[in-house]
Short mmCIF file of C-alpha atoms in Angstrom, two decimals:
data_model
loop_
_atom_site.label_atom_id
_atom_site.label_comp_id
_atom_site.label_asym_id
_atom_site.label_seq_id
_atom_site.Cartn_x
_atom_site.Cartn_y
_atom_site.Cartn_z
CA MET D 1 3.49 -37.88 -22.08
CA LYS D 2 3.70 -34.31 -23.17
CA PHE D 3 3.27 -31.43 -20.83
CA LYS D 4 2.02 -28.19 -22.39
CA LEU D 5 1.10 -24.85 -20.45
CA PHE D 6 -1.84 -24.33 -22.39
CA ALA D 7 -4.30 -26.69 -24.33
CA SER D 8 -3.18 -27.50 -27.77
CA LYS D 9 -6.77 -27.15 -29.11
CA SER D 10 -7.07 -23.64 -27.83
CA ALA D 11 -8.50 -21.10 -30.28
CA PRO D 12 -6.05 -18.36 -31.83
CA GLY D 13 -4.99 -15.93 -29.37
CA ALA D 14 -6.47 -17.82 -26.36
CA ARG D 15 -2.96 -17.92 -24.68
CA GLU D 16 -2.59 -14.07 -25.02
CA ARG D 17 -6.11 -13.35 -23.70
CA SER D 18 -5.50 -15.81 -20.77
CA LEU D 19 -2.18 -14.03 -19.77
CA GLY D 20 -3.74 -10.91 -20.63
CA PHE D 21 -6.42 -11.51 -17.92
CA LEU D 22 -3.93 -12.57 -15.45
CA VAL D 23 -1.97 -9.45 -15.78
CA ARG D 24 -5.02 -7.40 -15.42
CA PHE D 25 -6.27 -9.20 -12.49
CA VAL D 26 -3.12 -8.91 -10.46
CA LEU D 27 -2.83 -5.20 -11.12
CA PHE D 28 -6.67 -4.66 -10.23
CA LEU D 29 -5.90 -6.47 -7.12
CA VAL D 30 -2.70 -4.49 -6.21
CA VAL D 31 -4.70 -1.18 -6.83
CA PHE D 32 -7.62 -2.53 -4.57
CA TYR D 33 -5.46 -3.69 -1.90
CA PHE D 34 -3.91 -0.19 -1.33
CA VAL D 35 -7.14 1.47 -1.76
CA VAL D 36 -8.55 -0.82 1.19
CA ALA D 37 -5.29 -0.72 3.44
CA SER D 38 -5.09 3.15 3.26
CA LYS D 39 -6.09 4.45 6.79
CA PRO D 40 -9.17 6.52 5.72
CA VAL D 41 -11.02 4.02 3.76
CA ASN D 42 -10.05 1.22 6.49
CA ASP D 43 -11.48 3.60 9.12
CA LYS D 44 -14.59 5.00 7.46
CA VAL D 45 -15.40 2.19 5.22
CA ILE D 46 -13.86 -1.32 6.42
CA VAL D 47 -14.26 -0.97 9.86
CA PRO D 48 -17.96 0.14 9.91
CA PHE D 49 -18.77 -2.52 7.26
CA THR D 50 -17.15 -5.10 9.59
CA GLY D 51 -19.25 -3.81 12.67
CA TRP D 52 -22.28 -4.35 10.39
CA ILE D 53 -21.21 -7.67 9.79
CA ALA D 54 -20.66 -8.38 13.44
CA SER D 55 -24.10 -6.80 14.27
CA ALA D 56 -26.04 -8.88 11.55
CA SER D 57 -24.30 -12.16 12.69
CA GLY D 58 -25.00 -11.28 16.34
CA LYS D 59 -28.85 -10.88 15.34
CA VAL D 60 -28.61 -14.39 13.80
CA LEU D 61 -26.86 -15.98 16.72
CA ASN D 62 -29.61 -14.44 19.21
CA VAL D 63 -32.27 -15.80 17.04
CA LEU D 64 -30.69 -19.30 17.18
CA GLY D 65 -30.72 -18.85 20.90
CA GLU D 66 -27.03 -18.06 21.50
CA ARG D 67 -27.34 -15.06 23.64
CA VAL D 68 -24.55 -12.86 22.33
CA THR D 69 -23.52 -9.41 22.80
CA VAL D 70 -22.06 -7.33 20.16
CA SER D 71 -19.75 -4.38 20.70
CA GLY D 72 -18.15 -2.67 17.30
CA THR D 73 -16.53 -5.83 15.64
CA ALA D 74 -16.39 -8.02 18.53
CA ILE D 75 -18.76 -10.70 19.36
CA ARG D 76 -19.13 -12.17 22.76
CA SER D 77 -21.00 -15.37 23.75
CA GLY D 78 -20.53 -16.57 27.32
CA SER D 79 -16.73 -16.87 28.04
CA PHE D 80 -16.00 -16.97 24.19
CA GLY D 81 -15.29 -13.76 22.18
CA VAL D 82 -14.14 -13.08 18.73
CA ASN D 83 -13.07 -10.06 17.03
CA ILE D 84 -13.72 -9.74 13.29
CA GLU D 85 -10.81 -8.48 11.54
CA ASN D 86 -9.62 -7.74 7.94
CA GLY D 87 -9.36 -11.35 6.18
CA CYS D 88 -12.59 -12.34 8.12
CA ASN D 89 -15.16 -9.78 6.80
CA GLY D 90 -15.61 -11.23 3.30
CA VAL D 91 -14.06 -8.18 1.83
CA GLU D 92 -10.77 -9.98 0.70
CA THR D 93 -13.01 -12.57 -1.31
CA ALA D 94 -14.98 -9.53 -2.86
CA LEU D 95 -11.76 -7.86 -3.84
CA LEU D 96 -10.63 -11.02 -5.79
CA LEU D 97 -14.23 -11.16 -7.39
CA ALA D 98 -14.05 -7.39 -8.29
CA ALA D 99 -10.63 -7.78 -9.82
CA ALA D 100 -11.42 -11.04 -11.77
CA VAL D 101 -14.72 -9.45 -13.17
CA LEU D 102 -12.93 -6.32 -14.18
CA ALA D 103 -10.09 -8.18 -15.70
CA PHE D 104 -12.44 -10.53 -17.76
CA PRO D 105 -13.69 -9.05 -21.21
CA ALA D 106 -17.35 -8.22 -20.54
CA GLY D 107 -19.74 -5.24 -20.76
CA TRP D 108 -19.90 -2.90 -17.86
CA ARG D 109 -23.61 -3.73 -17.12
CA GLN D 110 -22.68 -7.49 -16.86
CA ARG D 111 -19.62 -6.61 -14.86
CA LEU D 112 -21.53 -4.52 -12.43
CA THR D 113 -24.49 -7.12 -11.96
CA GLY D 114 -22.13 -9.93 -11.56
CA PHE D 115 -19.90 -8.24 -8.99
CA PHE D 116 -23.12 -6.71 -7.07
CA LEU D 117 -24.92 -10.14 -6.83
CA GLY D 118 -21.59 -12.01 -5.99
CA PHE D 119 -20.94 -9.61 -3.42
CA LEU D 120 -24.22 -10.20 -1.74
CA ALA D 121 -23.77 -14.09 -2.08
CA ILE D 122 -20.16 -13.84 -0.39
CA GLN D 123 -21.56 -11.71 2.54
CA VAL D 124 -24.47 -14.05 3.06
CA LEU D 125 -21.97 -17.03 3.09
CA ASN D 126 -19.64 -14.96 5.47
CA ILE D 127 -22.31 -14.30 8.00
CA ILE D 128 -22.86 -17.91 8.25
CA ARG D 129 -19.16 -18.23 8.60
CA VAL D 130 -19.17 -15.92 11.35
CA VAL D 131 -22.26 -17.61 12.99
CA SER D 132 -20.81 -21.00 12.69
CA LEU D 133 -17.47 -19.92 14.09
CA VAL D 134 -19.00 -18.47 17.14
CA TRP D 135 -20.90 -21.63 17.77
CA ILE D 136 -17.80 -23.87 17.19
CA GLY D 137 -15.75 -21.53 19.49
CA ARG D 138 -18.27 -21.67 22.32
CA HIS D 139 -19.38 -25.36 22.11
CA ARG D 140 -16.27 -27.10 20.17
CA PRO D 141 -13.39 -24.89 20.92
CA ALA D 142 -10.66 -27.68 20.10
CA LEU D 143 -12.01 -27.19 16.43
CA PHE D 144 -12.01 -23.68 16.34
CA ASP D 145 -8.48 -22.94 15.09
CA SER D 146 -8.63 -25.32 11.85
CA SER D 147 -12.27 -24.37 11.11
CA HIS D 148 -11.35 -20.58 11.41
CA THR D 149 -7.81 -20.73 9.43
CA VAL D 150 -8.14 -23.45 6.84
CA ILE D 151 -11.75 -24.79 6.32
CA TRP D 152 -13.98 -21.48 6.33
CA GLN D 153 -11.44 -19.36 4.66
CA SER D 154 -10.92 -21.93 1.85
CA ALA D 155 -14.49 -22.47 1.51
CA VAL D 156 -15.37 -18.53 1.21
CA VAL D 157 -12.56 -17.92 -1.33
CA LEU D 158 -13.56 -21.07 -3.31
CA PHE D 159 -17.02 -19.74 -3.31
CA GLY D 160 -15.97 -16.44 -4.78
CA VAL D 161 -13.91 -18.22 -7.31
CA LEU D 162 -16.85 -20.23 -8.29
CA LEU D 163 -19.30 -17.45 -8.61
CA PHE D 164 -16.62 -15.88 -10.93
CA LEU D 165 -16.49 -18.90 -12.98
CA LEU D 166 -20.09 -19.08 -13.16
CA TRP D 167 -20.34 -15.53 -14.22
CA ALA D 168 -17.51 -15.90 -16.82
CA SER D 169 -18.97 -18.71 -18.45
CA ARG D 170 -22.28 -17.13 -19.05
CA GLN D 171 -20.57 -14.01 -20.92
CA ARG D 172 -20.75 -14.31 -24.71
CA PRO D 173 -17.23 -13.98 -26.26
CA ARG D 174 -16.71 -10.38 -27.91
CA PRO D 175 -16.49 -10.71 -31.80
CA ALA D 176 -13.09 -9.86 -32.96
CA ALA D 177 -12.75 -6.47 -34.66
CA SER D 178 -12.51 -6.65 -38.56
CA PRO D 179 -9.73 -5.27 -40.32
CA GLN D 180 -11.83 -2.47 -41.58
CA GLU D 181 -13.13 -1.70 -38.01
CA LYS D 182 -9.60 -1.50 -36.72
CA ALA D 183 -8.64 0.73 -39.66
CA GLY D 184 -11.49 2.94 -38.82
CA ARG D 185 -10.45 3.39 -35.26
CA MET C 1 -17.19 -26.12 -17.34
CA LEU C 2 -19.54 -25.69 -14.24
CA ASP C 3 -22.38 -27.96 -13.58
CA ARG C 4 -23.44 -30.21 -10.75
CA ARG C 5 -20.54 -32.90 -11.52
CA ALA C 6 -17.98 -30.09 -11.27
CA ALA C 7 -19.26 -28.85 -7.96
CA PHE C 8 -19.21 -32.47 -6.79
CA ARG C 9 -15.53 -32.73 -7.92
CA LEU C 10 -14.64 -29.32 -6.39
CA LEU C 11 -16.02 -30.43 -2.91
CA VAL C 12 -14.28 -33.79 -3.18
CA GLY C 13 -11.06 -31.97 -4.09
CA PHE C 14 -11.44 -29.57 -1.11
CA LEU C 15 -11.88 -32.53 1.27
CA VAL C 16 -8.86 -34.54 -0.14
CA SER C 17 -6.70 -31.52 -0.30
CA LEU C 18 -7.75 -30.68 3.38
CA ALA C 19 -6.85 -34.19 4.38
CA VAL C 20 -3.41 -34.05 2.59
CA PHE C 21 -2.72 -30.55 4.40
CA LEU C 22 -3.85 -31.74 7.89
CA LEU C 23 -1.69 -34.89 7.43
CA PHE C 24 1.40 -33.27 6.06
CA ALA C 25 1.62 -29.87 7.05
CA THR C 26 4.34 -29.96 9.39
CA THR C 27 6.45 -32.01 7.01
CA TYR C 28 5.86 -29.43 4.23
CA GLU C 29 6.88 -26.53 6.82
CA ARG C 30 10.18 -28.51 7.32
CA ALA C 31 10.60 -28.24 3.56
CA VAL C 32 9.86 -24.51 3.31
CA ALA C 33 11.91 -23.58 6.27
CA PRO C 34 15.36 -24.32 5.06
CA THR C 35 14.73 -22.71 1.58
CA ALA C 36 13.53 -19.45 3.25
CA GLU C 37 16.33 -19.59 5.69
CA PHE C 38 18.96 -19.95 2.81
CA PHE C 39 17.78 -16.87 1.10
CA LEU C 40 17.30 -14.84 4.13
CA ARG C 41 20.86 -15.51 5.15
CA LEU C 42 22.38 -14.45 1.68
CA GLY C 43 21.13 -11.04 2.63
CA GLU C 44 22.58 -11.05 6.27
CA SER C 45 26.25 -10.26 7.24
CA PRO C 46 26.88 -12.04 9.70
CA ALA C 47 24.16 -14.67 8.71
CA VAL C 48 22.42 -15.00 11.98
CA THR C 49 18.58 -16.27 11.05
CA ARG C 50 17.69 -19.89 11.74
CA ILE C 51 14.22 -21.02 10.91
CA ASP C 52 12.68 -24.08 12.80
CA ALA C 53 9.38 -25.82 11.98
CA PRO C 54 8.30 -27.53 15.14
CA GLY C 55 4.84 -27.61 13.68
CA GLY C 56 2.00 -24.86 13.68
CA ASP C 57 4.68 -21.98 13.75
CA PHE C 58 7.78 -21.13 11.77
CA GLU C 59 10.03 -20.14 14.71
CA ILE C 60 12.83 -17.71 14.33
CA LYS C 61 15.98 -18.24 16.16
CA ARG C 62 18.72 -15.62 15.56
CA ALA C 63 22.09 -16.15 16.97
CA ASP C 64 22.23 -12.83 18.42
CA ILE C 65 18.92 -12.78 20.42
CA PRO C 66 19.90 -13.30 24.20
CA PRO C 67 19.57 -16.96 25.38
CA GLY C 68 16.22 -17.40 27.00
CA ALA C 69 14.41 -14.73 25.37
CA LYS C 70 11.22 -15.49 23.65
CA HIS C 71 11.64 -16.51 19.96
CA PRO C 72 9.20 -14.86 17.39
CA GLY C 73 7.31 -16.84 15.05
CA VAL C 74 5.06 -16.61 11.93
CA PRO C 75 1.95 -18.82 12.01
CA ALA C 76 2.41 -21.55 9.46
CA ALA C 77 -1.16 -21.96 8.46
CA ASP C 78 -1.45 -18.49 7.40
CA ILE C 79 1.49 -18.91 4.98
CA HIS C 80 0.47 -22.12 3.49
CA PHE C 81 -2.99 -23.28 4.07
CA ASN C 82 -3.92 -21.83 0.60
CA PHE C 83 -2.59 -25.30 -0.88
CA VAL C 84 -6.36 -26.58 -0.11
CA LEU C 85 -7.60 -24.09 -2.74
CA LEU C 86 -5.09 -24.96 -5.34
CA GLY C 87 -6.04 -28.73 -4.91
CA ALA C 88 -9.68 -28.01 -4.81
CA LEU C 89 -9.43 -25.90 -8.08
CA PHE C 90 -7.56 -28.56 -9.97
CA ALA C 91 -10.34 -31.15 -9.14
CA LEU C 92 -12.69 -28.92 -11.14
CA HIS C 93 -11.26 -30.70 -14.30
CA PRO C 94 -13.27 -33.40 -15.44
CA ARG C 95 -10.44 -35.87 -15.49
CA PRO C 96 -8.03 -34.72 -12.55
CA TRP C 97 -6.22 -37.66 -12.26
CA GLN C 98 -4.93 -37.90 -15.79
CA GLY C 99 -1.06 -37.93 -16.31
CA ASP C 100 -1.13 -34.30 -17.75
CA ARG C 101 -3.17 -32.96 -15.13
CA VAL C 102 -1.09 -34.64 -12.46
CA LEU C 103 1.96 -32.91 -14.14
CA ARG C 104 0.46 -29.68 -14.00
CA LEU C 105 -0.60 -29.99 -10.51
CA LEU C 106 3.04 -30.87 -9.66
CA ALA C 107 4.31 -27.80 -11.56
CA ALA C 108 1.54 -25.53 -9.85
CA SER C 109 2.35 -26.92 -6.37
CA LEU C 110 5.97 -26.01 -6.97
CA CYS C 111 5.16 -22.45 -8.03
CA LEU C 112 2.97 -22.24 -4.81
CA TYR C 113 5.97 -23.59 -2.85
CA LEU C 114 7.97 -20.62 -4.18
CA VAL C 115 5.16 -18.24 -3.11
CA HIS C 116 5.20 -19.74 0.35
CA VAL C 117 9.14 -19.20 0.41
CA VAL C 118 8.90 -15.78 -0.66
CA PHE C 119 6.23 -14.81 1.65
CA LEU C 120 7.61 -16.46 4.56
CA ILE C 121 10.80 -14.20 3.81
CA PHE C 122 8.47 -11.17 3.85
CA GLY C 123 6.81 -12.18 7.14
CA ILE C 124 10.35 -12.55 8.96
CA GLU C 125 11.79 -9.56 7.37
CA SER C 126 8.33 -7.45 8.47
CA LEU C 127 8.93 -8.84 12.07
CA TYR C 128 12.57 -7.81 12.18
CA ALA C 129 11.57 -4.35 10.78
CA THR C 130 8.52 -3.55 13.12
CA ARG C 131 8.75 -5.65 16.22
CA PHE C 132 12.00 -4.93 17.85
CA GLY C 133 11.74 -1.34 18.74
CA GLU C 134 15.05 0.57 18.78
CA TRP C 135 16.82 -2.41 16.94
CA SER C 136 14.25 -2.23 14.07
CA ALA C 137 14.57 1.46 13.76
CA ALA C 138 18.44 1.09 13.71
CA HIS C 139 18.62 -1.58 11.03
CA TYR C 140 15.68 -0.69 8.82
CA GLY C 141 14.99 2.53 7.10
CA ALA C 142 11.33 3.99 6.59
CA LEU C 143 11.55 2.59 3.13
CA ALA C 144 12.51 -0.99 4.01
CA ARG C 145 10.23 -1.06 6.72
CA ASN C 146 7.33 -0.13 4.76
CA PHE C 147 8.35 -2.43 1.85
CA TRP C 148 8.59 -5.65 4.06
CA ALA C 149 5.48 -4.92 6.14
CA ALA C 150 3.23 -3.98 3.04
CA GLY C 151 4.32 -6.78 1.25
CA PHE C 152 3.30 -9.19 4.07
CA HIS C 153 0.24 -7.30 4.66
CA PHE C 154 -0.83 -7.76 1.00
CA TYR C 155 -0.28 -11.52 1.24
CA GLN C 156 -2.37 -11.73 4.35
CA ILE C 157 -5.18 -9.63 3.01
CA VAL C 158 -5.39 -10.74 -0.72
CA GLY C 159 -2.23 -12.40 -2.04
CA ARG C 160 -2.63 -15.70 -0.24
CA PHE C 161 -5.98 -15.98 -1.70
CA ALA C 162 -5.22 -14.86 -5.15
CA ALA C 163 -1.98 -16.90 -5.60
CA PRO C 164 -3.68 -20.18 -5.91
CA PHE C 165 -6.45 -18.85 -8.13
CA ALA C 166 -3.70 -17.09 -10.50
CA ILE C 167 -1.46 -20.34 -10.53
CA TRP C 168 -4.33 -22.47 -11.36
CA TRP C 169 -5.50 -20.08 -14.13
CA LEU C 170 -2.06 -20.51 -15.54
CA PHE C 171 -1.55 -24.23 -15.33
CA GLY C 172 -4.80 -25.84 -14.52
CA ARG C 173 -8.02 -24.25 -16.04
CA PRO C 174 -9.81 -26.06 -18.54
CA ASP C 175 -9.50 -23.77 -21.77
CA PRO C 176 -12.92 -22.43 -22.18
CA ALA C 177 -11.96 -21.83 -26.00
CA ALA C 178 -11.36 -25.45 -26.61
CA PRO C 179 -14.22 -27.53 -28.25
CA ALA C 180 -16.40 -28.97 -25.51
CA GLU C 181 -15.53 -32.52 -26.52
CA ALA C 182 -11.85 -31.82 -25.88
CA ARG C 183 -12.60 -30.28 -22.49
CA ARG C 184 -14.92 -33.55 -21.51
CA GLY C 185 -12.06 -35.79 -22.54
CA PRO C 186 -12.16 -39.06 -24.52
CA SER C 187 -15.52 -40.15 -24.83
CA ARG C 188 -16.40 -43.94 -24.32
CA LYS C 189 -18.06 -45.34 -27.45
CA LYS C 190 -20.67 -47.78 -26.95
CA LYS C 191 -20.10 -51.21 -28.57
CA ARG C 192 -22.69 -52.07 -31.21
CA ARG C 193 -24.01 -55.58 -31.00
CA THR C 194 -24.38 -56.97 -34.63
#
């Protein structure tokens, strides 16, 4: 049995493209992290956005008859309350998607469309996550920790990765530049 | 690469990885703790840090913390729950149980183990650098404080989600440039009746 890092039947240059993608992905991720973690962006963008997630989730929970109150990023349902923090607002998965979409060779229009639609889908799933976690916290509190930390976090990130793979599989590979084109640059 | 079967495999891979995680999390924590402790103690003089893994938390027991004082801890699942992501991503392959794929999964798991060790060290150092008031200020400068705290924060916000994806991309992703037949694996030929 032979263990190879890359498939032997890969196209010429596939290994370099694959590693190039990974390096760009990590670099974009680091840049996005510093942008999102900076205090002005956190206070003026992330916290209000998280408040919007809490508000939307609260409306869905009230429609479902849970009678919740929302204050900022906190949701209270009877004796149970949660505060939505970074890591639970879907932003982290959106950052992964943005970094991957930017790192992947594609046109700008496709990148913007892919990210925008992906961001919307991630946020819809994230609201379902928050709603279900509030319900679990109130009615099945013993299951809250594992649902919160392991199950839902993994599910949302896997969903983001799937969206990226789906988007990437629909991108046409760019034709390699001919020697004449390279010389003309 | 992505079709209904792939989505089904991903779901099965997620559930199997989740079951493995829930069954063996504490055992795994006992394998991560001594390695992180070894590297932490290399940078200490005298070496005082001890990491216990009783299940659920990595408990930090320094020899110089007064007896009876509460020992700080790092929530274990926050460090290593991303094993579930890695397992699920490897299940995307049409034949995840083939020998070569299993070896790749083992190599990827080893990489993720090293990631867990490194960021457990970041977690503990960030605790030391930021949570002990005057002691922290006396032992950690502004640069060291920011380095350890930002490193651990990076892991909490994006690193723990990105690590399994990056490792899978390196070790486990089916090559999209490979011919479709090669990606599907060996086909089963129908026997012709004569």
